Short mmCIF file of C-alpha atoms and ligand atoms in Angstrom, two decimals:
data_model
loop_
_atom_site.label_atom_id
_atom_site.label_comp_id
_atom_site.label_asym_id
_atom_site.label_seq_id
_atom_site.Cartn_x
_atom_site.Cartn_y
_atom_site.Cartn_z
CA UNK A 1 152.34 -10.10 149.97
CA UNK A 2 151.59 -13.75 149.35
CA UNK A 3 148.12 -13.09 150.47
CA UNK A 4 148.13 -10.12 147.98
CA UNK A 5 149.17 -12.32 144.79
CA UNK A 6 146.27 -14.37 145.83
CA UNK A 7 144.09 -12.53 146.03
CA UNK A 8 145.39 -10.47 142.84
CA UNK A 9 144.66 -14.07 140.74
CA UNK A 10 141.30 -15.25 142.43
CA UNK A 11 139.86 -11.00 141.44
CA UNK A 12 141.70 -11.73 137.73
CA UNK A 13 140.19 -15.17 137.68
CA UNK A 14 136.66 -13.88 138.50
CA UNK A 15 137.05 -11.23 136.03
CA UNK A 16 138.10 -13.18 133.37
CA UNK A 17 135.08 -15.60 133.74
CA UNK A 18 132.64 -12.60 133.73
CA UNK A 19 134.33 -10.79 130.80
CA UNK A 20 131.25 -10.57 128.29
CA UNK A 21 133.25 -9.79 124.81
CA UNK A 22 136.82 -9.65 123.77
CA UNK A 23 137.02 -5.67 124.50
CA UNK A 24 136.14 -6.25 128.17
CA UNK A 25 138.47 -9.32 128.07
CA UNK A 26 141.40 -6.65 126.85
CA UNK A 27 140.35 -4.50 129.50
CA UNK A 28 140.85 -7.05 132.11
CA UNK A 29 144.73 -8.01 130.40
CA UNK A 30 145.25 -4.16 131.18
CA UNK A 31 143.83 -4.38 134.10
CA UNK A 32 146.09 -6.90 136.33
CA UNK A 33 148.74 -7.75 133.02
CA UNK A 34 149.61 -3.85 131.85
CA UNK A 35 152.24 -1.58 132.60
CA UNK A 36 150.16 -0.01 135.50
CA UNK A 37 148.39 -3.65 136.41
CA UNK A 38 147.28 -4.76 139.57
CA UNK A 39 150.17 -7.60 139.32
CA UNK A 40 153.02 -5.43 137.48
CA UNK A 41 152.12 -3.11 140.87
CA UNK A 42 153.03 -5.55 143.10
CA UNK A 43 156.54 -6.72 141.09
CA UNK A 44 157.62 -3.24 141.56
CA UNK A 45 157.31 -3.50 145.35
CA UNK A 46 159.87 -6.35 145.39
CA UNK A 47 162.25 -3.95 146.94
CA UNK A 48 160.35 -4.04 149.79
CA UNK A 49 160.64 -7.99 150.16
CA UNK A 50 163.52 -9.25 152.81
CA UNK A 51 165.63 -10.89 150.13
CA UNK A 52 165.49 -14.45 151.30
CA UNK A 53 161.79 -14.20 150.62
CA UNK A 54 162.66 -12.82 147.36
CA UNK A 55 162.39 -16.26 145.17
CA UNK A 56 159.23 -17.39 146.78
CA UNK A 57 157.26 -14.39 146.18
CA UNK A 58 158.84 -14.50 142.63
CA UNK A 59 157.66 -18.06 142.02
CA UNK A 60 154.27 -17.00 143.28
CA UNK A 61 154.11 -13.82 141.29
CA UNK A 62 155.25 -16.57 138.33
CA UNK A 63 152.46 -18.96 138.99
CA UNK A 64 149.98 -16.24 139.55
CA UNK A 65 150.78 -14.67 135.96
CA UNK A 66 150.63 -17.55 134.06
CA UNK A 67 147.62 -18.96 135.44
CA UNK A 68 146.12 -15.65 134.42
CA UNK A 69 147.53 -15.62 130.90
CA UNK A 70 146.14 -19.34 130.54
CA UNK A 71 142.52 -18.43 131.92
CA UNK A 72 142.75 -15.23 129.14
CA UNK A 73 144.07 -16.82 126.46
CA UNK A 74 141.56 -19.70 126.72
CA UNK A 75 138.42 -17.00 127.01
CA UNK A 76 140.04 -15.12 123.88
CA UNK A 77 139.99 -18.44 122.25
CA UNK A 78 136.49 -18.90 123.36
CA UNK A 79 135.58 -15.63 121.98
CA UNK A 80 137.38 -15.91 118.53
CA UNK A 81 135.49 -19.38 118.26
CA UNK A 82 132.15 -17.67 119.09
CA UNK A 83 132.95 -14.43 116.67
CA UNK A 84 133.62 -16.84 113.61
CA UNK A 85 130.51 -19.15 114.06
CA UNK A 86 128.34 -16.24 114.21
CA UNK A 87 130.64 -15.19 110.56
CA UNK A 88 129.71 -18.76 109.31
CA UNK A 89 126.35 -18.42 109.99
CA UNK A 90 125.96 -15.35 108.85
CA UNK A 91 127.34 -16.21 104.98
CA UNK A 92 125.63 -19.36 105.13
CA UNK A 93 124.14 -19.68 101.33
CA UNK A 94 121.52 -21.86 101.01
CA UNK A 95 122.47 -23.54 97.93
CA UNK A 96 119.17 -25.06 97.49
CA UNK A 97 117.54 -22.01 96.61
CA UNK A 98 116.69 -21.14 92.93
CA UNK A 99 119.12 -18.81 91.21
CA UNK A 100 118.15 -15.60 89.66
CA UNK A 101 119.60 -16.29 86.22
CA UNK A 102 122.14 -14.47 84.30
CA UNK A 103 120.93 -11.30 81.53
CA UNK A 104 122.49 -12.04 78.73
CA UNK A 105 124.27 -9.36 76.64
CA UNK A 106 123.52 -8.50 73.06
CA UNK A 107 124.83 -7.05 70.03
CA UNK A 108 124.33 -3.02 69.54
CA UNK A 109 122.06 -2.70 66.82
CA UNK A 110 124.26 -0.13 65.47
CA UNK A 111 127.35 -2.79 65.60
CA UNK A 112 124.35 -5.67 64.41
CA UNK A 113 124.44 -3.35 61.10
CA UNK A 114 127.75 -3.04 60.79
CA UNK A 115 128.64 -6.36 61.18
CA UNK A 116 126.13 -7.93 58.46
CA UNK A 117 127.11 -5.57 55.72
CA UNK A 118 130.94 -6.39 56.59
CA UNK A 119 129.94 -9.94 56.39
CA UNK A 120 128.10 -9.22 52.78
CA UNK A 121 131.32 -7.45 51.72
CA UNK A 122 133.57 -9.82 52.95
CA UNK A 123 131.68 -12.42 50.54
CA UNK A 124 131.45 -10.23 47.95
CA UNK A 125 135.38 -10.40 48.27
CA UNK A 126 136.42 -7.06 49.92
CA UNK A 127 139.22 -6.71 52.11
CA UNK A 128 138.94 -5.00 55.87
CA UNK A 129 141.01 -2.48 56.55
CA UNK A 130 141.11 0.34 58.70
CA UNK A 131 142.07 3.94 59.52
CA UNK A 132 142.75 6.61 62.08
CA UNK A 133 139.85 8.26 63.80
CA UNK A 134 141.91 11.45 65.11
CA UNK A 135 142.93 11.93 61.17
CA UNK A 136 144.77 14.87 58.89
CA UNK A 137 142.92 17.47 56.65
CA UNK A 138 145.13 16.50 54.28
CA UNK A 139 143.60 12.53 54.02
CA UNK A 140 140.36 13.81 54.96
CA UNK A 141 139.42 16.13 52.66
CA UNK A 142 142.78 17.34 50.22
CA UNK A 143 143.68 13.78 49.04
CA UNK A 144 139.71 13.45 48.40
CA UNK A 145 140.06 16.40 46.09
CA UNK A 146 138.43 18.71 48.22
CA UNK A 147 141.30 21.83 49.21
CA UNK A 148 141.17 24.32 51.74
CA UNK A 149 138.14 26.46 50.77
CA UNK A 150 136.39 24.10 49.12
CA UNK A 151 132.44 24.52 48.88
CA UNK A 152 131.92 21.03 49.81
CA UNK A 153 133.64 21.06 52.92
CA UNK A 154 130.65 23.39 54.44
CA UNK A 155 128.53 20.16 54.17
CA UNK A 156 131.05 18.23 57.13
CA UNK A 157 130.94 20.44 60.04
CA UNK A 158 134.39 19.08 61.79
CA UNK A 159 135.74 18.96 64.95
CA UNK A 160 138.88 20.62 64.20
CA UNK A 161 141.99 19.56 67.02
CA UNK A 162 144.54 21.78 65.11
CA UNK A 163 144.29 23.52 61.93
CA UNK A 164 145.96 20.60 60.02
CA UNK A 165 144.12 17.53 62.47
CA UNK A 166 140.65 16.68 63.05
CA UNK A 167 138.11 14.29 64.55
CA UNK A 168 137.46 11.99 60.73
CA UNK A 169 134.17 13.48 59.01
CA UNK A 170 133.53 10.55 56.62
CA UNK A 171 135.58 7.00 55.73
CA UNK A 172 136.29 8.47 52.90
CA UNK A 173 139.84 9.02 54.49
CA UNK A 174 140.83 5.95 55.07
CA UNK A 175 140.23 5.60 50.48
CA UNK A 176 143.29 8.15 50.27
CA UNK A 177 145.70 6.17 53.10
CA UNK A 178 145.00 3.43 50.87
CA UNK A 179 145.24 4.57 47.86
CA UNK A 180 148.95 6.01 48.78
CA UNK A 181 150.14 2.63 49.30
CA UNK A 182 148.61 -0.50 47.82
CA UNK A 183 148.76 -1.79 44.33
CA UNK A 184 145.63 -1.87 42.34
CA UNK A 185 144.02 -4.20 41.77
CA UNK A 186 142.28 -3.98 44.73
CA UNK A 187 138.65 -4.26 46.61
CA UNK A 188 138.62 -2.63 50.15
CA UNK A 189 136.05 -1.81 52.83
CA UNK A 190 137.15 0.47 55.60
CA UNK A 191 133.86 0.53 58.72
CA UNK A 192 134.19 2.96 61.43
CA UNK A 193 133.40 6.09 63.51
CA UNK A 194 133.35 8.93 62.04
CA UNK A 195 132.74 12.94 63.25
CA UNK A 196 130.58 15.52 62.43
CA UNK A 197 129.20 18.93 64.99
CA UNK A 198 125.82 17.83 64.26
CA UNK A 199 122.93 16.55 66.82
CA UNK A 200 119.47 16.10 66.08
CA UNK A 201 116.58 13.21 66.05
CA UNK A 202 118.57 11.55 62.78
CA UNK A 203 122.14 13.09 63.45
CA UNK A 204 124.62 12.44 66.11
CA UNK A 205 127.96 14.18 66.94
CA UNK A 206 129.87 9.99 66.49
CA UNK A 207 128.37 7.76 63.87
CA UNK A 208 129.09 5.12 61.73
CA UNK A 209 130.53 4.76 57.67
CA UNK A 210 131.42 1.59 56.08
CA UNK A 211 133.73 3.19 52.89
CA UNK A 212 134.15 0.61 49.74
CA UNK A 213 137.13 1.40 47.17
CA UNK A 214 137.28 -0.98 43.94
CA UNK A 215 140.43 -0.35 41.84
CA UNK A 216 140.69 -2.06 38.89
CA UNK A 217 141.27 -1.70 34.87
CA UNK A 218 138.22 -1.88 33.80
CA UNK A 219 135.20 -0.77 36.40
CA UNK A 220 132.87 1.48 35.62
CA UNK A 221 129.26 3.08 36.81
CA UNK A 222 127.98 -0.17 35.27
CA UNK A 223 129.46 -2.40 38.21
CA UNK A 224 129.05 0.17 40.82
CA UNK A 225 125.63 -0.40 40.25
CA UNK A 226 125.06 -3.89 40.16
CA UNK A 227 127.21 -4.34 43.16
CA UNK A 228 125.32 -1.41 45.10
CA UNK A 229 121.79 -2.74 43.94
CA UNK A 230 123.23 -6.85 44.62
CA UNK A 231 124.57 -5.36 48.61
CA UNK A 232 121.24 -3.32 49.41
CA UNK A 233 119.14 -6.58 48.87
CA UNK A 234 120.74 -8.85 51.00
CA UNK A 235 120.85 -6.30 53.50
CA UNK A 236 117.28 -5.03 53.35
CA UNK A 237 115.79 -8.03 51.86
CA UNK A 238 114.97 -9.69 48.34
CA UNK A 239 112.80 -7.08 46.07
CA UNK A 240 114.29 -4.18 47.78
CA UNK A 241 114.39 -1.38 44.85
CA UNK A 242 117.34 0.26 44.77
CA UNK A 243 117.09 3.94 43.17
CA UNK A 244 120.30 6.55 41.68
CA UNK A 245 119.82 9.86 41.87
CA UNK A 246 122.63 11.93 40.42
CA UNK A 247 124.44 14.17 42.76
CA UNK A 248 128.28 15.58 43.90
CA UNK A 249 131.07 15.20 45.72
CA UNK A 250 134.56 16.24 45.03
CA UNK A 251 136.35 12.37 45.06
CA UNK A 252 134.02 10.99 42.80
CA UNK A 253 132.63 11.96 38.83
CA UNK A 254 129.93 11.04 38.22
CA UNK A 255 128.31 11.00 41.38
CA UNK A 256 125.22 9.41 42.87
CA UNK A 257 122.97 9.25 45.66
CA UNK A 258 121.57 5.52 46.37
CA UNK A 259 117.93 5.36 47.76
CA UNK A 260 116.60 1.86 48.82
CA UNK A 261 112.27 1.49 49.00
CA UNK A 262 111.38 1.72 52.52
CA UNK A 263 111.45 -1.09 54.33
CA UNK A 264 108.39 -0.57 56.45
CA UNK A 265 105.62 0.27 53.58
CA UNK A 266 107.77 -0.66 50.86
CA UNK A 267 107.51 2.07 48.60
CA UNK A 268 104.02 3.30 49.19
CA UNK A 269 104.73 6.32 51.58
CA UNK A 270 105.05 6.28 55.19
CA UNK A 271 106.05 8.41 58.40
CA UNK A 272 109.63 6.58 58.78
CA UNK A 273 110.42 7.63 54.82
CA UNK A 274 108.42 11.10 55.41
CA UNK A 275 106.04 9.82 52.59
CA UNK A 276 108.78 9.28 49.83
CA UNK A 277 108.57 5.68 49.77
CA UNK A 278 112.50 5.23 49.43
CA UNK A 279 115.53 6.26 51.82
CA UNK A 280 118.75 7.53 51.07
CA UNK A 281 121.43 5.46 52.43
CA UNK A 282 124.86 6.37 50.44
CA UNK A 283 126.94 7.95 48.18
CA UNK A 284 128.69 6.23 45.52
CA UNK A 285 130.32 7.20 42.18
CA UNK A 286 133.57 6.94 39.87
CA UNK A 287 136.52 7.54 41.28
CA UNK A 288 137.62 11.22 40.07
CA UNK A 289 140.76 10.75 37.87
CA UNK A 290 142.07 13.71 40.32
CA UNK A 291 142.04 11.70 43.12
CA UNK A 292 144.33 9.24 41.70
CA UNK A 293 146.25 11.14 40.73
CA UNK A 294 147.32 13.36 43.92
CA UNK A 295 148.07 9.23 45.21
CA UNK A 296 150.57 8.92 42.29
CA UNK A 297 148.07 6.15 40.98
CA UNK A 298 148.21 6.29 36.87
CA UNK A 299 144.84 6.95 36.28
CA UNK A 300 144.66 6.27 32.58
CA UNK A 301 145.53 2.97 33.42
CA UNK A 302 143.58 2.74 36.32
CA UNK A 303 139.59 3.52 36.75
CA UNK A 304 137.18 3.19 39.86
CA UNK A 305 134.21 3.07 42.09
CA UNK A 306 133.80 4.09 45.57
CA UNK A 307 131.16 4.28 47.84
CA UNK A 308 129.91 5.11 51.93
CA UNK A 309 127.19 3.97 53.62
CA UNK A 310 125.55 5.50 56.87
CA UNK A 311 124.91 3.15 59.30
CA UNK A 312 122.97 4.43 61.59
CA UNK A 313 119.85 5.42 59.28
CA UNK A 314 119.94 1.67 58.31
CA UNK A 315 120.38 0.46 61.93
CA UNK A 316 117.07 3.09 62.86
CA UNK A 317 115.05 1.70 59.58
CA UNK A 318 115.82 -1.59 60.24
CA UNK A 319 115.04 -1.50 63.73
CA UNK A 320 112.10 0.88 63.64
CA UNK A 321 113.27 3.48 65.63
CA UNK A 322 112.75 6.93 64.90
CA UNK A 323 115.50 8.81 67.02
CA UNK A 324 118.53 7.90 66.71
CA UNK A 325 119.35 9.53 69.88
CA UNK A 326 118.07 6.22 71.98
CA UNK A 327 120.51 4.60 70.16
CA UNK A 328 123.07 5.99 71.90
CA UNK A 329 121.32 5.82 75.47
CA UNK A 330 121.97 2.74 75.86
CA UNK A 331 119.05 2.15 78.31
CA UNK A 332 118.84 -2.12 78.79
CA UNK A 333 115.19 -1.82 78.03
CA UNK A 334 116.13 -0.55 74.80
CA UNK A 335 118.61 -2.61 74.09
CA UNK A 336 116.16 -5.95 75.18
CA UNK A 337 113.98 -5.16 71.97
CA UNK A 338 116.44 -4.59 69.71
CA UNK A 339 118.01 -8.64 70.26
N1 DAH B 401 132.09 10.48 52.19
C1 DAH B 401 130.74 10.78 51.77
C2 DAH B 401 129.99 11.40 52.92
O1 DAH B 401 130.36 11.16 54.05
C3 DAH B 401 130.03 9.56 51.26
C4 DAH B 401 130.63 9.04 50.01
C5 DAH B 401 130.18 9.50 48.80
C6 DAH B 401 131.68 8.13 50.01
C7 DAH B 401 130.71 9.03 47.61
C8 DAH B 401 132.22 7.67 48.86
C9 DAH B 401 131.73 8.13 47.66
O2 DAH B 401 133.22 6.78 48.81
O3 DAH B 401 132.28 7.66 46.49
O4 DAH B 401 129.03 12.08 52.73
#
């Protein structure tokens, strides 16, 4: 038996030493260590062993195990020492190398827009606020003067959610939260997405209104105009023209359109203004009396002016882009001319 054990640990020992990766090393453990090993064999048999011979061979079959777990747990060392040099090596960075530089992000055009006519306003001395885009008919489109039925509201086509809540078709709701609870005097600007079931080179389904409310005693078409005329030139540019054409809608009487000359020929006719030499850009007028009125707002007392502004036509004239569709894309070589 003794010549067994021996021979058991000079075969393990060999093994060990020719064990070419940690599986085969495992395979070796099982081999003489595991339940049906070569050396677990052999402590079964101990019943066999005259008893006075019985500490002996277990001293042997001591010695003989733990000079095998030594010689294995040294190789697995080995091997885990090999395994994570090869690891180091592999992630080695070589930190002499020249980076590849960072792209920079930039503004959306859209947002660029947005953000310098805010900016005008805000000088101008206009407060931000804002509204809900998920919003009611009834701030949408009855507190604008404009009840169920009403002709005007074929000119919106809305994403209806309910009968009574819809996707926002213009600002122009946020004028009627407003108007509900502040005390005039007041200036506001409300900017934002707004809704409409319309898609097309100049129309998309989301797009963007910046609403302006001025409540006050005395306003009047007068300062609507010089205010209008005063915001378009900073925003386009000194000896912009700024042009009113009469027109409707049910929150405001009168009402007007507000062209600005084309920024790329500047009024002589050209593809981006379809040969017009001015684009429209808003809709403006006074404050219908009605419309105070249904906000409990005395509107002897009180008179005003109220406009919204499309964003995205400015953003595309600005920008020179003629569908507003790769606005939307959002493709980075895009986006790298507009910066
Ligand atoms: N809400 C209108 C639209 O989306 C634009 C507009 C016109 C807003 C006149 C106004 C206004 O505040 O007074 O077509």
């Amino acid at each position: 038996m003794e010549q067994e054990l021996l021979l058991i640990k000079e075969n393990a020992l060999k093994d060990i030493k020719g064990a070419l990766d940690a599986k085969s090393l495992s395979d070796v453990k099982v081999k003489y260590l595991g339940k049906a090993g070569e050396l677990t064999a052999v402590l079964r048999n101990m019943r066999s062993v005259a008893p006075e011979d019985r500490p002996k061979i277990g001293s042997i079959v001591n010695e003989v195990r733990t000079c095998i777990e030594e010689a294995l747990s040294q190789k697995e060392k080995a091997f885990e020492r090999e395994a994570l040099s090869a690891k180091l090596q592999g992630e080695k960075i070589d930190i002499t190398e020249p980076s590849k530089g960072q792209e920079k992000g930039s503004i959306h055009p859209i947002m660029s827009v947005l953000d310098e006519l805010i900016d005008i306003c805000v000088d101008m001395g206009f407060t931000v606020v804002e509204g809900p885009e998920v919003e009611s008919d009834y701030y949408n489109f009855e507190a604008m003067n404009t009840p169920k039925n009403h002709p005007a509201r074929d000119m919106q086509d809305s994403f209806y959610i309910t009968e009574n809540i819809l996707l926002r078709t213009q600002t122009s709701a946020v004028q009627s939260r407003e108007l509900e609870t502040r005390k005039p005097p007041f200036k506001i600007i409300a900017p934002g997405k707004t809704y409409r079931n319309d898609s097309d080179s100049t129309h998309s389904p989301v797009f963007h209104q910046l609403e302006g409310l001025v409540v006050d005693e005395n306003v009047s078409m007068a300062d609507l105009k010089i205010m209008l005329s005063e915001m378009m030139r900073r925003l386009y540019g000194e000896g912009t023209k700024v042009r009113f054409r009469p027109s409707y809608f049910p929150f405001t009487e009168p009402s007007v359109e507000v062209d600005v000359s084309c920024p790329n020929c500047h009024g002589q006719g050209c593809k981006t203004c379809k040969g017009t030499g001015f684009l429209e850009i808003l809709g403006a007028g006074v404050v219908n009396p009605k419309v105070f009125e249904i906000a409990g707002i005395d509107s002897k007392k009180y008179k005003g002016f109220a406009f919204g502004i499309g964003i995205e036509r400015s953003a595309m004239v600005l920008n020179s882009v003629p569908d507003l569709r790769t606005m939307y894309r959002n493709d980075v070589r895009f986006l790298n001319q507009m910066k």
